[in-house]
Coordinates of C-alpha atoms and ligand atoms in Angstrom, one line a residue:
X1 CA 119.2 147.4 -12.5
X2 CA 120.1 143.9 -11.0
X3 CA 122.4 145.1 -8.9
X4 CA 122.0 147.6 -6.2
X5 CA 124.8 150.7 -6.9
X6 CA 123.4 153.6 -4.3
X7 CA 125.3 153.0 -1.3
X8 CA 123.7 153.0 2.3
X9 CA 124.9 156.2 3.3
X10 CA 127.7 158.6 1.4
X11 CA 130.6 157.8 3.8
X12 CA 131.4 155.7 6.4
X13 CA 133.5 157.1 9.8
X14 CA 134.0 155.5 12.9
X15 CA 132.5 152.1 12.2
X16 CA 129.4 152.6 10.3
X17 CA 127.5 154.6 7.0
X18 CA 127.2 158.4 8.0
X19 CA 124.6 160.5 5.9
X20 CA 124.7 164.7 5.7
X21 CA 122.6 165.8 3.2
X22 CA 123.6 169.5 3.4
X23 CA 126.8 168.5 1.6
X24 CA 127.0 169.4 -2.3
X25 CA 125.4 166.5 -4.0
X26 CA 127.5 164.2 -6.2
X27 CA 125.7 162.1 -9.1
X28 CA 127.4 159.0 -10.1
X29 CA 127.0 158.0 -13.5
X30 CA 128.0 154.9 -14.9
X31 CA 130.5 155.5 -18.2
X32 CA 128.9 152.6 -20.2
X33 CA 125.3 154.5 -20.6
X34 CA 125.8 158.2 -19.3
X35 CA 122.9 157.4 -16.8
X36 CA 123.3 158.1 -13.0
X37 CA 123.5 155.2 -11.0
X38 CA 123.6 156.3 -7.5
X39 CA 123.8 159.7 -5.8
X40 CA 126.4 160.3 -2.7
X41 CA 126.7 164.3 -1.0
X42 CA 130.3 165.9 -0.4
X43 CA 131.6 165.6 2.9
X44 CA 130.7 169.1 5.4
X45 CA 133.3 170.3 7.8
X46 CA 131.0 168.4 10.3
X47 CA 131.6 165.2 7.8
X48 CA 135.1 165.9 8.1
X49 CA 135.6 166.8 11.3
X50 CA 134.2 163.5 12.5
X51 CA 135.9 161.3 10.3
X52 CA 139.1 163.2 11.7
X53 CA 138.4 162.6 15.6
X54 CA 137.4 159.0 15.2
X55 CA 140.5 158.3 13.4
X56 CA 142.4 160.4 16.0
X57 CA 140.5 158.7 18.8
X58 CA 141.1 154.7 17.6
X59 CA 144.6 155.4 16.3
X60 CA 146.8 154.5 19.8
X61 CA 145.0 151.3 20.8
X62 CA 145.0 149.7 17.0
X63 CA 148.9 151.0 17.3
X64 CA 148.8 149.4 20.7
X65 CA 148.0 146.0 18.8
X66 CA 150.6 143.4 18.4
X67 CA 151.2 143.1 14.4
X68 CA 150.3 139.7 14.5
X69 CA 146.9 140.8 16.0
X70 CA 146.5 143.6 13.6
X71 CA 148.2 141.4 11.1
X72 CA 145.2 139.1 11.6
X73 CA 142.2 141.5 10.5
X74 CA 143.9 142.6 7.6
X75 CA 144.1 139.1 6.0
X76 CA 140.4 137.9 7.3
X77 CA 139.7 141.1 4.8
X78 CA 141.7 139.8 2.5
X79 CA 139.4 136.2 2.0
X80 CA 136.3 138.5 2.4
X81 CA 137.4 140.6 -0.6
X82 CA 138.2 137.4 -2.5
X83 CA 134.9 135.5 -1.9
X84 CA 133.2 138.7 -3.1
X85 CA 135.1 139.5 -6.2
X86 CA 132.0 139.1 -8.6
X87 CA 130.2 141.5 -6.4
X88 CA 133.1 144.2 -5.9
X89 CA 134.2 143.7 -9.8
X90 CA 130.6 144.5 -11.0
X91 CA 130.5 147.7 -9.2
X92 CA 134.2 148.5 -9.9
X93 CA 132.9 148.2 -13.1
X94 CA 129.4 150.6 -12.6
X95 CA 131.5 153.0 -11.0
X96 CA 134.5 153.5 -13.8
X97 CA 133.2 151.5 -16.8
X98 CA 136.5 149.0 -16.1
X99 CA 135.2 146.0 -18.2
X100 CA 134.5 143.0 -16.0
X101 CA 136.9 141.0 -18.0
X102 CA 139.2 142.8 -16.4
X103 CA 137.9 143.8 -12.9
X104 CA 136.8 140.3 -12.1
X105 CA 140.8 140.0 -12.2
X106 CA 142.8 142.8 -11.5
X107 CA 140.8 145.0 -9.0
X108 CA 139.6 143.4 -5.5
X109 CA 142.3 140.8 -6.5
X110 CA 144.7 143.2 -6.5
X111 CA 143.1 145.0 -3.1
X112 CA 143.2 141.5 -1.5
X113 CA 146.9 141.2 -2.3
X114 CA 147.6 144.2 -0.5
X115 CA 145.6 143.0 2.5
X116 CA 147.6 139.7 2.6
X117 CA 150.5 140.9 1.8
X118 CA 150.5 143.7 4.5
X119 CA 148.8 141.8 6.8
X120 CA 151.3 139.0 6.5
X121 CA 154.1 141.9 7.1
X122 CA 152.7 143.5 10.1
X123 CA 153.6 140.8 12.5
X124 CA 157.4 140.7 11.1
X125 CA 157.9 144.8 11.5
X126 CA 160.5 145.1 14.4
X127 CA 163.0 147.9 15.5
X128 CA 166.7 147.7 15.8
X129 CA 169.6 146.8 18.5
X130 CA 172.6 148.9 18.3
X131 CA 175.5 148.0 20.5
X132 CA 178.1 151.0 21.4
X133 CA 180.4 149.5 23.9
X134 CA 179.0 149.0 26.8
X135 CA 176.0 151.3 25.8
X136 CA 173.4 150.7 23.2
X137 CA 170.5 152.1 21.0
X138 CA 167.2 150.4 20.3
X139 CA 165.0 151.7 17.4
X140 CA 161.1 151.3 17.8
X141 CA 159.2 151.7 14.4
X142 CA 156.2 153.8 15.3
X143 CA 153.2 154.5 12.9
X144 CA 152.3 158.1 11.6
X145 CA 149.1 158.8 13.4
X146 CA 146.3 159.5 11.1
X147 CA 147.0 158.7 7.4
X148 CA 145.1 160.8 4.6
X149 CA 144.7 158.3 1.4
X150 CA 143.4 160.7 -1.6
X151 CA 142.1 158.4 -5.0
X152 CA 142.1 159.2 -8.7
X153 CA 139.3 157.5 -10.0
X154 CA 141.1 154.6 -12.2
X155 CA 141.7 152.2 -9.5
X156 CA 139.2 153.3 -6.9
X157 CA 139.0 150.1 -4.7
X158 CA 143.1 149.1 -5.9
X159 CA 144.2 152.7 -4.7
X160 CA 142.2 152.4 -1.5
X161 CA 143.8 149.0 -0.4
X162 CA 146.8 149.9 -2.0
X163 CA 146.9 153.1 0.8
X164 CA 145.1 151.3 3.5
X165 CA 146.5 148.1 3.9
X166 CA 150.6 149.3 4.8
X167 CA 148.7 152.2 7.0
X168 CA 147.0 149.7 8.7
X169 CA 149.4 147.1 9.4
X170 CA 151.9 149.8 10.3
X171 CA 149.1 150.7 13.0
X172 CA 148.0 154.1 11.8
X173 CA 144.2 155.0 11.4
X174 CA 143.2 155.9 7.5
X175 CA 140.9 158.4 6.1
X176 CA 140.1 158.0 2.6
X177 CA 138.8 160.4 0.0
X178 CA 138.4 159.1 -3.3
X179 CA 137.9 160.8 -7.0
X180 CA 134.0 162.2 -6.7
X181 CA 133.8 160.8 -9.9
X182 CA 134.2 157.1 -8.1
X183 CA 133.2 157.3 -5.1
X184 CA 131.9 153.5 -4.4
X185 CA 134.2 151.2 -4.2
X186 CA 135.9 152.4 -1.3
X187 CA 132.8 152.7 0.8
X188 CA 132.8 148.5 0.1
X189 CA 136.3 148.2 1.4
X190 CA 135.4 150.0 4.7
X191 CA 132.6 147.9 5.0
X192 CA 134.8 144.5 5.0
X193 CA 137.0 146.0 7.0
X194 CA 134.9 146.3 9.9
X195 CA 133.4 142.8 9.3
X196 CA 136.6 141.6 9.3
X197 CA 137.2 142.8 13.0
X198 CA 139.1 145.9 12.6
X199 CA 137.9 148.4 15.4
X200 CA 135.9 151.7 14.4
X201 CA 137.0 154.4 13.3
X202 CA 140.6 153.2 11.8
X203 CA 139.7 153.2 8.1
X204 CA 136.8 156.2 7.7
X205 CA 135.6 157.1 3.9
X206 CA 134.6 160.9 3.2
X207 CA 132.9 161.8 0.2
X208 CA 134.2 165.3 -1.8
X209 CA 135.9 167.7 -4.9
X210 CA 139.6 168.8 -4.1
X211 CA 138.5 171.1 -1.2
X212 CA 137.2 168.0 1.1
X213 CA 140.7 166.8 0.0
X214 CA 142.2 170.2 1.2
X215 CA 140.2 170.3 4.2
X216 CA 141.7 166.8 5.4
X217 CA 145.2 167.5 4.1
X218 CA 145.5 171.0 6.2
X219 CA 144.2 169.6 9.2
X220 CA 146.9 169.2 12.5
X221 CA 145.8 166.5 13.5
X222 CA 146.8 164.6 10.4
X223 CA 150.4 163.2 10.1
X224 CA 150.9 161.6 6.7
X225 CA 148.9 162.5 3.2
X226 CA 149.2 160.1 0.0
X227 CA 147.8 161.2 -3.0
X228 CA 146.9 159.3 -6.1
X229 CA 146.4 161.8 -8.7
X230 CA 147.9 164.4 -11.3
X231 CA 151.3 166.1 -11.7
X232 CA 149.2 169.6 -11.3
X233 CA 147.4 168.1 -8.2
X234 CA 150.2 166.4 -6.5
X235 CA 151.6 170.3 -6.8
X236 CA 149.1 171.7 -4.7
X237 CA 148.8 168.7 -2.4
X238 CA 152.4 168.4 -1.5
X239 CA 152.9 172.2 -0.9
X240 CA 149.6 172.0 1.8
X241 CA 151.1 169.0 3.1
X242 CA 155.0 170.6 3.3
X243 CA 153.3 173.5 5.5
X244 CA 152.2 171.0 7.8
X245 CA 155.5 169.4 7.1
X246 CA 153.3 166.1 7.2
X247 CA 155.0 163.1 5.4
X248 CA 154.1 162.6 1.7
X249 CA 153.5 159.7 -0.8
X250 CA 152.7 161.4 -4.0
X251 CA 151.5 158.7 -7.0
X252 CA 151.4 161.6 -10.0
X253 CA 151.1 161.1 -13.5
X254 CA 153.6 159.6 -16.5
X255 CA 154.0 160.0 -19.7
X256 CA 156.7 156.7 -20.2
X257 CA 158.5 155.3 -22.8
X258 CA 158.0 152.4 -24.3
X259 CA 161.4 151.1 -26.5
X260 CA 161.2 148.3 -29.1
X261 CA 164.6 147.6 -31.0
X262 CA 165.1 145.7 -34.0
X263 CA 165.6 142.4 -32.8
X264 CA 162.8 142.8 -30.4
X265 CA 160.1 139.3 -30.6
X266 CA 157.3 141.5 -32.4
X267 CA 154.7 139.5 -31.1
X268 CA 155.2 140.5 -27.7
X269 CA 155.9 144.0 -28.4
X270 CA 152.8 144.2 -29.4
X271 CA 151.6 143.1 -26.7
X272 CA 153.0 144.6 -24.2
X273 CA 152.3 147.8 -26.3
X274 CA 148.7 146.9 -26.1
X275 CA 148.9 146.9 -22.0
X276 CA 150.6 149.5 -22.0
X277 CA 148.2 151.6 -24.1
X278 CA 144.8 150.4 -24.2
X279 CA 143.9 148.6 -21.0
X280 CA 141.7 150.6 -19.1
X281 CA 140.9 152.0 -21.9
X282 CA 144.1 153.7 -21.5
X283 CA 143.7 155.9 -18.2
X284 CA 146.4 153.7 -16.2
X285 CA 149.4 156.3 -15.1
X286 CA 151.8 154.0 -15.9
X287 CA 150.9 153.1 -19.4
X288 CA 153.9 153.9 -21.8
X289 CA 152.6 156.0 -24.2
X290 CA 155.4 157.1 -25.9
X291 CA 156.5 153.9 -28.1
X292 CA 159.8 154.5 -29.7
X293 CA 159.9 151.8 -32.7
X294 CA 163.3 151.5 -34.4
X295 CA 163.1 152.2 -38.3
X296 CA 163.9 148.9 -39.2
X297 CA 160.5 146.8 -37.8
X298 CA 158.2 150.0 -37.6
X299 CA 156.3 149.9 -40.6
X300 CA 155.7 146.1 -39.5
X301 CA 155.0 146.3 -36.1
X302 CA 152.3 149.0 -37.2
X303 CA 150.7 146.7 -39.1
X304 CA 150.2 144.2 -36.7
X305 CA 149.7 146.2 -33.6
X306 CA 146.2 147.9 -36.0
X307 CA 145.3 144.1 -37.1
X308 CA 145.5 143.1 -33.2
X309 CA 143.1 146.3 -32.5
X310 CA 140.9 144.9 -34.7
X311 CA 140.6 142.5 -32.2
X312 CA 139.4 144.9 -29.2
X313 CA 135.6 143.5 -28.1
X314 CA 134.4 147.2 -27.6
X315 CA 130.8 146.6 -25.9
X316 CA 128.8 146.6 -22.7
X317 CA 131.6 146.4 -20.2
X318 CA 129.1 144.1 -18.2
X319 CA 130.0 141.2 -21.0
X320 CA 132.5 138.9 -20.6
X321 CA 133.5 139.0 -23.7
X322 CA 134.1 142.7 -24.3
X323 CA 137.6 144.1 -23.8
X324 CA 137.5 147.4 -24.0
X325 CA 135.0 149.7 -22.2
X326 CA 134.2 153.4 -22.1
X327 CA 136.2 156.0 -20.9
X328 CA 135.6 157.2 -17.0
X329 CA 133.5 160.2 -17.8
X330 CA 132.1 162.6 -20.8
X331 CA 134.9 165.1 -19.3
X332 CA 137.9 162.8 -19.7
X333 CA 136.6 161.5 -23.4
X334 CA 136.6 165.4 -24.6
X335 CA 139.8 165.9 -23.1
X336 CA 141.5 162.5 -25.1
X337 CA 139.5 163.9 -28.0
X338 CA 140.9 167.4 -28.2
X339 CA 144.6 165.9 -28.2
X340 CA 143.4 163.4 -31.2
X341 CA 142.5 166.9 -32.6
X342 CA 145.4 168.5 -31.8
X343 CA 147.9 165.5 -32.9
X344 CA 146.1 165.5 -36.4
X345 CA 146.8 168.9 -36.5
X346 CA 150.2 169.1 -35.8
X347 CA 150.9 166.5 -38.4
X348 CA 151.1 162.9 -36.6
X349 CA 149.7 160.1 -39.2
X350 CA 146.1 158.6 -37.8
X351 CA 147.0 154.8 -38.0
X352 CA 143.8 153.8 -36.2
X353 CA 140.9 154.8 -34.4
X354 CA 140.5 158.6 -33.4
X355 CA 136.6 159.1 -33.3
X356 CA 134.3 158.7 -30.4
X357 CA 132.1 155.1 -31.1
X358 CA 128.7 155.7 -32.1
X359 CA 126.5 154.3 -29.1
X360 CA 125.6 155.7 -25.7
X361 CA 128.3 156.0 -23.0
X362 CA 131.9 157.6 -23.6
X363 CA 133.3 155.1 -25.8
X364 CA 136.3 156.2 -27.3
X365 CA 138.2 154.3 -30.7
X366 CA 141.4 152.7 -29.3
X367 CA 143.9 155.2 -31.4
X368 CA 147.4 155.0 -32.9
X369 CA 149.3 157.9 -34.4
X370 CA 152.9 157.0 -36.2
X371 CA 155.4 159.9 -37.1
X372 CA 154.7 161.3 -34.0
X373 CA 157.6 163.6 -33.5
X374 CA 159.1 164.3 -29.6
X375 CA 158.2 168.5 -29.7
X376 CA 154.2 167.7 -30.4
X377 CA 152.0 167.6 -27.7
X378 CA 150.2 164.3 -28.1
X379 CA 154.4 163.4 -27.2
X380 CA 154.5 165.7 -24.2
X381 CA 151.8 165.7 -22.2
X382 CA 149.6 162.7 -20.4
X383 CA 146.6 162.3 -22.5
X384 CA 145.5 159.8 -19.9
X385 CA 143.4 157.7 -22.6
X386 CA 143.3 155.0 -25.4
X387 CA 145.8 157.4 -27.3
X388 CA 149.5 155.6 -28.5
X389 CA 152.5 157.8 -30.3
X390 CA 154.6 155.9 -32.2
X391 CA 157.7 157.8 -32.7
X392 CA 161.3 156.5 -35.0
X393 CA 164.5 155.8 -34.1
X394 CA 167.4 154.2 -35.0
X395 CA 170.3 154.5 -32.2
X396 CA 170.1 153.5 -28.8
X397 CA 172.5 156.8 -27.6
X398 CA 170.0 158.9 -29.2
X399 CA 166.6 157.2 -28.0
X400 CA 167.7 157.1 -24.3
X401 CA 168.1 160.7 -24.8
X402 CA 164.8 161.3 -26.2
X403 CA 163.2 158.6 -23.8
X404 CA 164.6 160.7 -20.8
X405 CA 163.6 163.8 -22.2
X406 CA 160.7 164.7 -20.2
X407 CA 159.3 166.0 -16.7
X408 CA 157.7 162.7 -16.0
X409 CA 159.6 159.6 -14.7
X410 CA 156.8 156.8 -13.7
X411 CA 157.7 154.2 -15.5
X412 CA 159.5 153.1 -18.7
X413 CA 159.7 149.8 -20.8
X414 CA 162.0 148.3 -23.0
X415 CA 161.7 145.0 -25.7
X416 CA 164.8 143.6 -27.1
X417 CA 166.5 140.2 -27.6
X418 CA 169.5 141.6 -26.3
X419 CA 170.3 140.9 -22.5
X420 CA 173.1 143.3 -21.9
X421 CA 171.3 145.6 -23.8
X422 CA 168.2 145.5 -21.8
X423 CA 169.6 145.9 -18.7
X424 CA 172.1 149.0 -19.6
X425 CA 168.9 150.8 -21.0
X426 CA 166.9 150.0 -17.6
X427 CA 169.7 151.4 -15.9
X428 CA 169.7 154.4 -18.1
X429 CA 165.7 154.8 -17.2
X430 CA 165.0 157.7 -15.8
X431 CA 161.7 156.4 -14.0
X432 CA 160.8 154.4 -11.0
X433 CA 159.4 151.4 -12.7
X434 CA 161.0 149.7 -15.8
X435 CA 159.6 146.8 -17.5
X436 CA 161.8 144.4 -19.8
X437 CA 160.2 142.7 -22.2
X438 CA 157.0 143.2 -20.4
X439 CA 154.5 146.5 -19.4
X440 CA 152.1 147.2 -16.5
X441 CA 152.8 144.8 -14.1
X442 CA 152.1 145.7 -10.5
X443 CA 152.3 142.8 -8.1
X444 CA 152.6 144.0 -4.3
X445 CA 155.5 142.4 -3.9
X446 CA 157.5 144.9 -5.8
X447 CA 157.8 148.6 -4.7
X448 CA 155.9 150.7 -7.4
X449 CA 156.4 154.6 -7.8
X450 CA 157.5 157.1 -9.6
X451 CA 160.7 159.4 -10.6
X452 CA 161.3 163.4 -11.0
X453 CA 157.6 165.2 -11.1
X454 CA 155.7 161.3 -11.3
X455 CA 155.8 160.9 -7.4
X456 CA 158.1 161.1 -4.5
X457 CA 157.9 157.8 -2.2
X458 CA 156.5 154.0 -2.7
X459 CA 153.5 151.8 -2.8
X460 CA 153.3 147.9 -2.1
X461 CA 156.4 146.3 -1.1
X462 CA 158.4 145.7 2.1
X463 CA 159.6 149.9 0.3
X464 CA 155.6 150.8 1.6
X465 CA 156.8 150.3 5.1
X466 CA 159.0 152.9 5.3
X467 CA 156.3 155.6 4.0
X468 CA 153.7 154.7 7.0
X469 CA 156.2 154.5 10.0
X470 CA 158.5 156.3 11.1
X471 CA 161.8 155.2 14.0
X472 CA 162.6 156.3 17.0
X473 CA 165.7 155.7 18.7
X474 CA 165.8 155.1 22.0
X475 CA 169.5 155.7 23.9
X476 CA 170.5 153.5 26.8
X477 CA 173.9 154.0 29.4
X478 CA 174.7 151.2 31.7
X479 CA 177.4 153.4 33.3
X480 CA 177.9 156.7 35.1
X481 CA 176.7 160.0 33.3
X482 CA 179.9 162.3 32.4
X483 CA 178.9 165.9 32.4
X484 CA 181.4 168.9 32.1
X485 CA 180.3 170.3 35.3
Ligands
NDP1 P1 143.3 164.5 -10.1 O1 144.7 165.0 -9.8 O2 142.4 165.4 -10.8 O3 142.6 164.1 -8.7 C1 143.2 163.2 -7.8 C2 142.5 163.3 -6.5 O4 142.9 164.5 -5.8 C3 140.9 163.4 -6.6 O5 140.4 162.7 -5.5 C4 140.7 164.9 -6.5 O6 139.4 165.2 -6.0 C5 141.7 165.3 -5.4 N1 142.1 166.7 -5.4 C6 142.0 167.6 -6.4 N2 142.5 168.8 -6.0 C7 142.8 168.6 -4.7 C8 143.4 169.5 -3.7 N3 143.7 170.8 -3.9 N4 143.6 169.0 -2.4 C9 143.4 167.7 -2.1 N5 142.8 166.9 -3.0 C10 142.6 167.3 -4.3 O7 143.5 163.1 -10.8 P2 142.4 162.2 -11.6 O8 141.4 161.8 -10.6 O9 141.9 163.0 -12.8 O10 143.3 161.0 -12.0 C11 144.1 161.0 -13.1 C12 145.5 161.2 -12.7 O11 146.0 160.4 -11.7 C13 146.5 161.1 -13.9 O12 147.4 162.1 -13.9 C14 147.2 159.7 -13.6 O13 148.4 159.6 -14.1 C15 147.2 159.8 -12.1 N6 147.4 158.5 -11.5 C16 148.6 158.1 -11.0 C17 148.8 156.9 -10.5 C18 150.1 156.5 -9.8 O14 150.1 155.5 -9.1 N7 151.2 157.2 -10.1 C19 147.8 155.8 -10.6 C20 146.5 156.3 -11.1 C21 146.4 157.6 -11.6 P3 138.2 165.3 -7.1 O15 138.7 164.9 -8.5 O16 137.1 164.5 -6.6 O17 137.9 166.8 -7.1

């Protein structure tokens, strides 16, 4: 293998790679061949434990930091990140099967923006001045304490930075557990942290299943957990975190609708479609999976969304030119293929794709079912793979209904010609995230997050802020005390 994918040490707490070999051992194997590619061990409670003190111990002097000092680090990591983007994107792409055409531009790209972004913020972060008379309050925005970061295995080094970068800059000490099935990328990320000055122990990765994640998210001494994960997950998480009553960024599942009326430019529907379906091979939470076509354009914007397919480079994700990879893991491919199953069944007509591609690793046909109707299953529940429903309508009244008809609320998306229009069906969104006349944007600028069972807080943004500090007011008289007695 030209590049070398088994890691110094499994995790990395207070400053450096940290090996126990008595913890379960994970195999990593890359999507794209089945083979393993590196082996890492689950954190012990000795793992765990440490990782937990040296945030605890490293927390109140990086809090003690001016933000422009802290500010500082974060960006220097930021240019480190950028000048090794061939480097991270190839193992991005070893550890989820992410073809490099698109890692090489939307994953330690995407981690860097954090950096900058948040390390640009943390020098502006400031309390308030309230005047009462003669009297007056001051607010001091204070960090958490020790921040728990917990990664599904889509985004491993995007969710990592996306978590780390506001914890850090609002001077709280991170530790990060991602997906066992990607464990990797995050170890890299600590690494350029440090290298980029910040002290040990304030961003510490652990290795582990769910009950590393449990272990970390029970724990006293941690303040603030943010999960990156399932609807089911985020369940358990939030209820261990609300006996704590620890604050909570949950980033859960979706399963969003995608609107495209009549006069909609079918070109871009299309496309956005296509983003919203099949990048990533489809296991982006966001995606909008649910594409309500109206009757009039349907049988048209079929056609060309399955001659546009045809255009998918499915290969070595290692190539360029290929555009479409494998799916994350055998697991996750039999789980997408047992919904094809099941949509077949219930009725849905197969437009496209639907069969695993003969070759090694867990390719997967980009798939389109039309007559999808809003009780089936393939409509209901996140498939979390290359899997788009097409469903009919032909009134807006009666799609928003349908759109909104659901226990998800991540994101939503909407293509028409028709400005008023777009903007009355955004507002009618139940979701976080809405999209006109676009899908799956995510720039850090803008505060991304979820509705109803998708999530409760934000990522990225000035919105992130508020989720890794917390204020304290601090009352001040200037004249005499006036008691009762
Ligand atoms: P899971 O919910 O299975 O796992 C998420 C993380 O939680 C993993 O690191 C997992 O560990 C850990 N975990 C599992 N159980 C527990 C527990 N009891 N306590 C603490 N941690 C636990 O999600 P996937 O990894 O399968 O990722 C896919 C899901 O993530 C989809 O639903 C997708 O929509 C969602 N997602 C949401 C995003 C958003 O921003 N809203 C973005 C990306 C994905 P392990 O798996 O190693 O056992």
């Amino acid at each position: 293998m030209p590049y070398d994918t088994q890691p110094a040490a499994s995790h990395f707490i207070d400053g450096a790679y940290v090996e126990d070999r008595d913890g379960t051992p994970i195999d990593v194997i890359y999507p794209a061949t089945g083979k393993v590619i590196a082996r890492v061990h689950a954190a012990t409670p000795a793992i765990v434990e440490r990782a937990i003190a040296s945030a605890k111990r490293a927390q109140s002097d990086w809090a003690a930091l001016s933000g422009t000092e802290r500010g500082r680090i974060l960006r220097r990591a930021a240019d480190l990140m950028r000048a090794r983007n061939h480097d991270l994107s190839v193992l991005e792409t070893y550890d989820t099967g992410k073809p490099y055409q698109e890692t090489s531009v939307a994953d330690a790209t995407s981690g860097a923006d954090a950096l900058e972004y948040f390390g640009g913020l943390a020098a502006t972060l400031t309390g308030e001045h309230i005047q009462l008379g003669e009297n007056w309050v001051y607010t001091r925005r204070e960090p958490l304490g020790v921040c728990v970061g917990i990664g599904a295995w889509n985004y491993p080094t995007q969710i990592a930075c996306w978590k780390g970068a506001p914890a850090l800059a609002c001077g709280n000490a991170v530790i990060f557990k991602p997906s066992e099935t990607t464990p990797l990328c995050a170890l890299k990320v600590a690494e350029m942290l440090v290298e980029a000055g910040l002290p040990a122990g304030l961003f510490n990765v652990v290795q582990g299943m769910g009950e590393v994640g449990n272990a970390l998210v029970t724990d006293s001494r941690v303040d603030k957990v943010s999960l990156t994960g399932s609807v089911p997950t985020g369940r358990k998480v939030y209820a261990a975190a609300a006996e704590g009553i620890k604050h909570v960024t949950m980033e859960l599942g979706g399963k969003s609708p995608l609107i495209v009326f009549e006069d909609a430019d079918i070109e871009n529907a299309v496309g956005g479609a296509i983003l919203g379906n099949f990048y990533s091979s489809g296991q982006v939470c966001s995606n909008g999976t649910r594409v309500f076509v109206h009757r009039a354009i349907k049988e048209a914007f079929l056609a060309r969304l399955t001659e546009r397919l045809g255009n998918a480079v499915i290969g070595d994700p290692m190539d360029p030119a290929v555009s479409f990879g494998p799916m994350v893991s055998q697991r996750q491919r039999d789980i997408v293929l047992d919904y094809i199953a099941k949509g077949q069944e219930e009725g849905a007509r197969l437009v496209t794709g639907g069969k695993a591609v003969d070759r090694e690793g867990f390719y997967l046909e980009p798939t389109v079912f039309a007559d999808v109707t809003d009780d089936m299953k393939i409509a209901r529940e996140e498939i979390f793979g290359p899997v788009m429903a097409v469903l009919d309508f032909e009134d807006e009244d009666e799609v928003m209904a349908r759109a909104n008809d659901t226990e998800f609320g991540l994101a939503a998306g909407v293509f028409t010609r028709d400005l008023a229009r777009a903007h009355r069906v955004a507002a009618r969104f139940e979701a976080g995230t809405c999209y006109i006349n676009t899908y799956n944007d995510a720039p850090v600028e803008a505060p991304f997050g979820g509705a109803k069972s998708s999530g409760v807080g934000r990522e990225n943004s000035k919105a992130a802020i508020e989720h890794y500090s917390q204020l304290k007011s601090v009352f001040v008289r200037m004249d005499d005390v006036d008691a009762p007695f």
